[in-house]
Amino acid sequence: MSAEGIARPVRELLPQAGDMVLLDRILEVNREFIVAELVVRSDGLFYAEREGGLPAWIGIELMAQTVAAYSGYWRLQRNLSVDLGFLLGTRHYESSVATFPAGVTLRIRAEKEIEGSNGLAVFDCGIEGENLWASAKLNVFLPADSRTYLTERGL
């Protein structure tokens, strides 16, 4: 499905708000994967002028937000509201660079590898930009209702 087929701003797909929304747009989404994009801005929330760019470890958050947008998109397709998900862990995060420089366009792809009926899922994620890449596997928990889940655990 193309971005025109999505017909929703990325902010509507994420539980994050304000400056914490790091993605600019969703390019493609289907049952197996999602592709998001952003242009690194020197005035962005996590941009580190001293280091010369967006620290590459923020790539984990970019991947997590892409997975959250995937979840939000499919929840809205089922007439449910966008809800919280939980990043349980990251495996094998690698980046070819220490920072993502200002002006570079990053494409983040998250492909669903495993999804259990209990809300646990694993996504194979990658970031590509001009002369750079990053990759990781994200373990996530996407409960049916985060408020109920947290309340039942006294949180």
Tab-separated table of C-alpha atoms in Angstrom:
chain	number	residue	atom	x	y	z
A	1	MET	CA	0.000	0.000	0.000
A	2	SER	CA	1.453	3.393	-0.934
A	3	ALA	CA	1.553	6.466	1.286
A	4	GLU	CA	-1.559	7.726	-0.525
A	5	GLY	CA	-3.320	4.517	0.501
A	6	ILE	CA	-2.455	5.116	4.146
A	7	ALA	CA	-4.210	8.513	4.137
A	8	ARG	CA	-3.245	9.318	7.737
A	9	PRO	CA	-0.490	11.503	9.123
A	10	VAL	CA	2.155	9.517	11.000
A	11	ARG	CA	1.218	11.385	14.215
A	12	GLU	CA	-2.192	9.694	14.155
A	13	LEU	CA	-0.565	6.250	14.147
A	14	LEU	CA	1.701	6.751	17.170
A	15	PRO	CA	1.021	7.093	20.897
A	16	GLN	CA	3.922	9.588	21.095
A	17	ALA	CA	3.174	13.298	20.866
A	18	GLY	CA	4.944	16.555	20.113
A	19	ASP	CA	8.688	16.439	19.545
A	20	MET	CA	8.796	12.748	20.507
A	21	VAL	CA	7.339	11.853	17.096
A	22	LEU	CA	10.556	11.329	15.160
A	23	LEU	CA	9.175	9.926	11.896
A	24	ASP	CA	8.067	12.202	9.058
A	25	ARG	CA	5.882	9.842	7.034
A	26	ILE	CA	4.873	6.279	6.298
A	27	LEU	CA	5.727	5.206	2.769
A	28	GLU	CA	4.274	1.717	2.691
A	29	VAL	CA	2.470	-0.720	4.951
A	30	ASN	CA	1.026	-4.187	4.546
A	31	ARG	CA	0.463	-7.199	6.808
A	32	GLU	CA	4.138	-8.190	6.740
A	33	PHE	CA	6.073	-4.914	6.900
A	34	ILE	CA	6.066	-1.136	7.129
A	35	VAL	CA	8.431	1.466	5.684
A	36	ALA	CA	8.812	4.892	7.312
A	37	GLU	CA	10.965	7.864	6.442
A	38	LEU	CA	12.483	10.919	8.046
A	39	VAL	CA	14.942	13.611	7.149
A	40	VAL	CA	17.481	14.192	9.919
A	41	ARG	CA	17.181	17.794	11.090
A	42	SER	CA	19.849	19.722	12.993
A	43	ASP	CA	17.079	21.225	15.134
A	44	GLY	CA	15.633	17.796	15.966
A	45	LEU	CA	15.109	16.685	19.557
A	46	PHE	CA	18.048	14.266	19.781
A	47	TYR	CA	20.423	15.929	17.337
A	48	ALA	CA	23.881	16.284	18.917
A	49	GLU	CA	25.776	19.142	17.297
A	50	ARG	CA	28.924	18.224	19.193
A	51	GLU	CA	28.873	14.706	17.743
A	52	GLY	CA	27.920	15.978	14.294
A	53	GLY	CA	24.537	14.358	13.904
A	54	LEU	CA	21.740	12.258	15.311
A	55	PRO	CA	23.447	9.578	17.438
A	56	ALA	CA	23.112	6.198	15.736
A	57	TRP	CA	21.773	4.627	18.937
A	58	ILE	CA	18.590	6.679	18.342
A	59	GLY	CA	18.086	4.241	15.477
A	60	ILE	CA	16.557	1.871	18.027
A	61	GLU	CA	13.866	4.466	18.776
A	62	LEU	CA	13.309	5.053	15.055
A	63	MET	CA	12.778	1.324	14.615
A	64	ALA	CA	10.479	1.157	17.659
A	65	GLN	CA	8.381	4.054	16.369
A	66	THR	CA	8.116	2.355	12.996
A	67	VAL	CA	6.813	-0.794	14.712
A	68	ALA	CA	4.423	1.386	16.747
A	69	ALA	CA	3.152	2.981	13.522
A	70	TYR	CA	2.581	-0.529	12.109
A	71	SER	CA	0.540	-1.424	15.198
A	72	GLY	CA	-1.336	1.894	15.139
A	73	TYR	CA	-2.208	1.521	11.483
A	74	TRP	CA	-3.673	-1.958	11.924
A	75	ARG	CA	-5.499	-1.006	15.134
A	76	LEU	CA	-7.185	1.881	13.311
A	77	GLN	CA	-8.124	-0.495	10.466
A	78	ARG	CA	-10.037	-2.525	13.092
A	79	ASN	CA	-11.680	0.632	14.507
A	80	LEU	CA	-9.579	0.482	17.676
A	81	SER	CA	-7.660	3.388	19.121
A	82	VAL	CA	-3.888	3.669	18.910
A	83	ASP	CA	-2.385	2.183	22.070
A	84	LEU	CA	0.929	1.775	23.845
A	85	GLY	CA	3.286	-1.024	23.009
A	86	PHE	CA	6.390	-2.078	24.896
A	87	LEU	CA	9.900	-2.544	23.571
A	88	LEU	CA	11.131	-5.626	25.440
A	89	GLY	CA	14.549	-5.861	23.919
A	90	THR	CA	16.835	-5.301	20.988
A	91	ARG	CA	19.119	-7.923	19.529
A	92	HIS	CA	22.136	-7.392	17.330
A	93	TYR	CA	21.900	-3.614	16.849
A	94	GLU	CA	24.580	-2.589	14.386
A	95	SER	CA	25.222	0.682	12.609
A	96	SER	CA	27.731	1.552	9.934
A	97	VAL	CA	28.079	5.064	11.395
A	98	ALA	CA	28.229	6.702	14.824
A	99	THR	CA	25.811	9.474	13.796
A	100	PHE	CA	23.207	10.140	11.136
A	101	PRO	CA	24.134	13.544	9.636
A	102	ALA	CA	21.712	16.433	9.153
A	103	GLY	CA	19.955	16.435	5.806
A	104	VAL	CA	20.194	12.687	5.203
A	105	THR	CA	16.946	10.879	4.426
A	106	LEU	CA	16.533	7.701	6.470
A	107	ARG	CA	14.195	4.898	5.451
A	108	ILE	CA	13.229	2.564	8.255
A	109	ARG	CA	11.767	-0.832	7.442
A	110	ALA	CA	10.264	-3.155	10.044
A	111	GLU	CA	9.332	-6.628	8.901
A	112	LYS	CA	7.264	-8.878	11.150
A	113	GLU	CA	9.038	-12.196	11.720
A	114	ILE	CA	6.889	-13.691	14.458
A	115	GLU	CA	3.632	-12.614	16.069
A	116	GLY	CA	2.003	-14.562	18.855
A	117	SER	CA	-1.633	-14.426	19.902
A	118	ASN	CA	-0.401	-13.156	23.296
A	119	GLY	CA	0.822	-9.844	21.826
A	120	LEU	CA	4.501	-10.786	21.641
A	121	ALA	CA	6.212	-10.121	18.332
A	122	VAL	CA	9.643	-9.929	16.734
A	123	PHE	CA	10.430	-7.444	13.968
A	124	ASP	CA	13.514	-7.468	11.762
A	125	CYS	CA	14.373	-3.795	11.302
A	126	GLY	CA	16.715	-1.844	9.094
A	127	ILE	CA	17.629	1.753	8.430
A	128	GLU	CA	19.086	2.884	5.127
A	129	GLY	CA	20.394	6.259	4.094
A	130	GLU	CA	23.037	7.665	1.817
A	131	ASN	CA	26.202	5.659	2.568
A	132	LEU	CA	24.862	4.328	5.876
A	133	TRP	CA	22.821	1.544	7.377
A	134	ALA	CA	21.710	0.142	10.733
A	135	SER	CA	19.941	-3.092	11.627
A	136	ALA	CA	18.443	-4.895	14.618
A	137	LYS	CA	15.756	-7.278	15.732
A	138	LEU	CA	13.170	-5.813	18.100
A	139	ASN	CA	11.205	-7.881	20.584
A	140	VAL	CA	7.946	-6.103	21.388
A	141	PHE	CA	4.775	-6.611	23.378
A	142	LEU	CA	1.626	-5.152	21.856
A	143	PRO	CA	-1.176	-5.783	24.371
A	144	ALA	CA	-4.803	-5.631	23.278
A	145	ASP	CA	-5.370	-2.854	25.859
A	146	SER	CA	-2.336	-1.352	27.609
A	147	ARG	CA	-4.378	0.404	30.299
A	148	THR	CA	-6.022	-2.854	31.371
A	149	TYR	CA	-2.698	-4.686	31.176
A	150	LEU	CA	-0.959	-2.126	33.405
A	151	THR	CA	-3.887	-1.854	35.861
A	152	GLU	CA	-4.021	-5.636	36.306
A	153	ARG	CA	-0.363	-5.512	37.318
A	154	GLY	CA	-0.810	-2.619	39.739
A	155	LEU	CA	1.101	-0.175	37.561
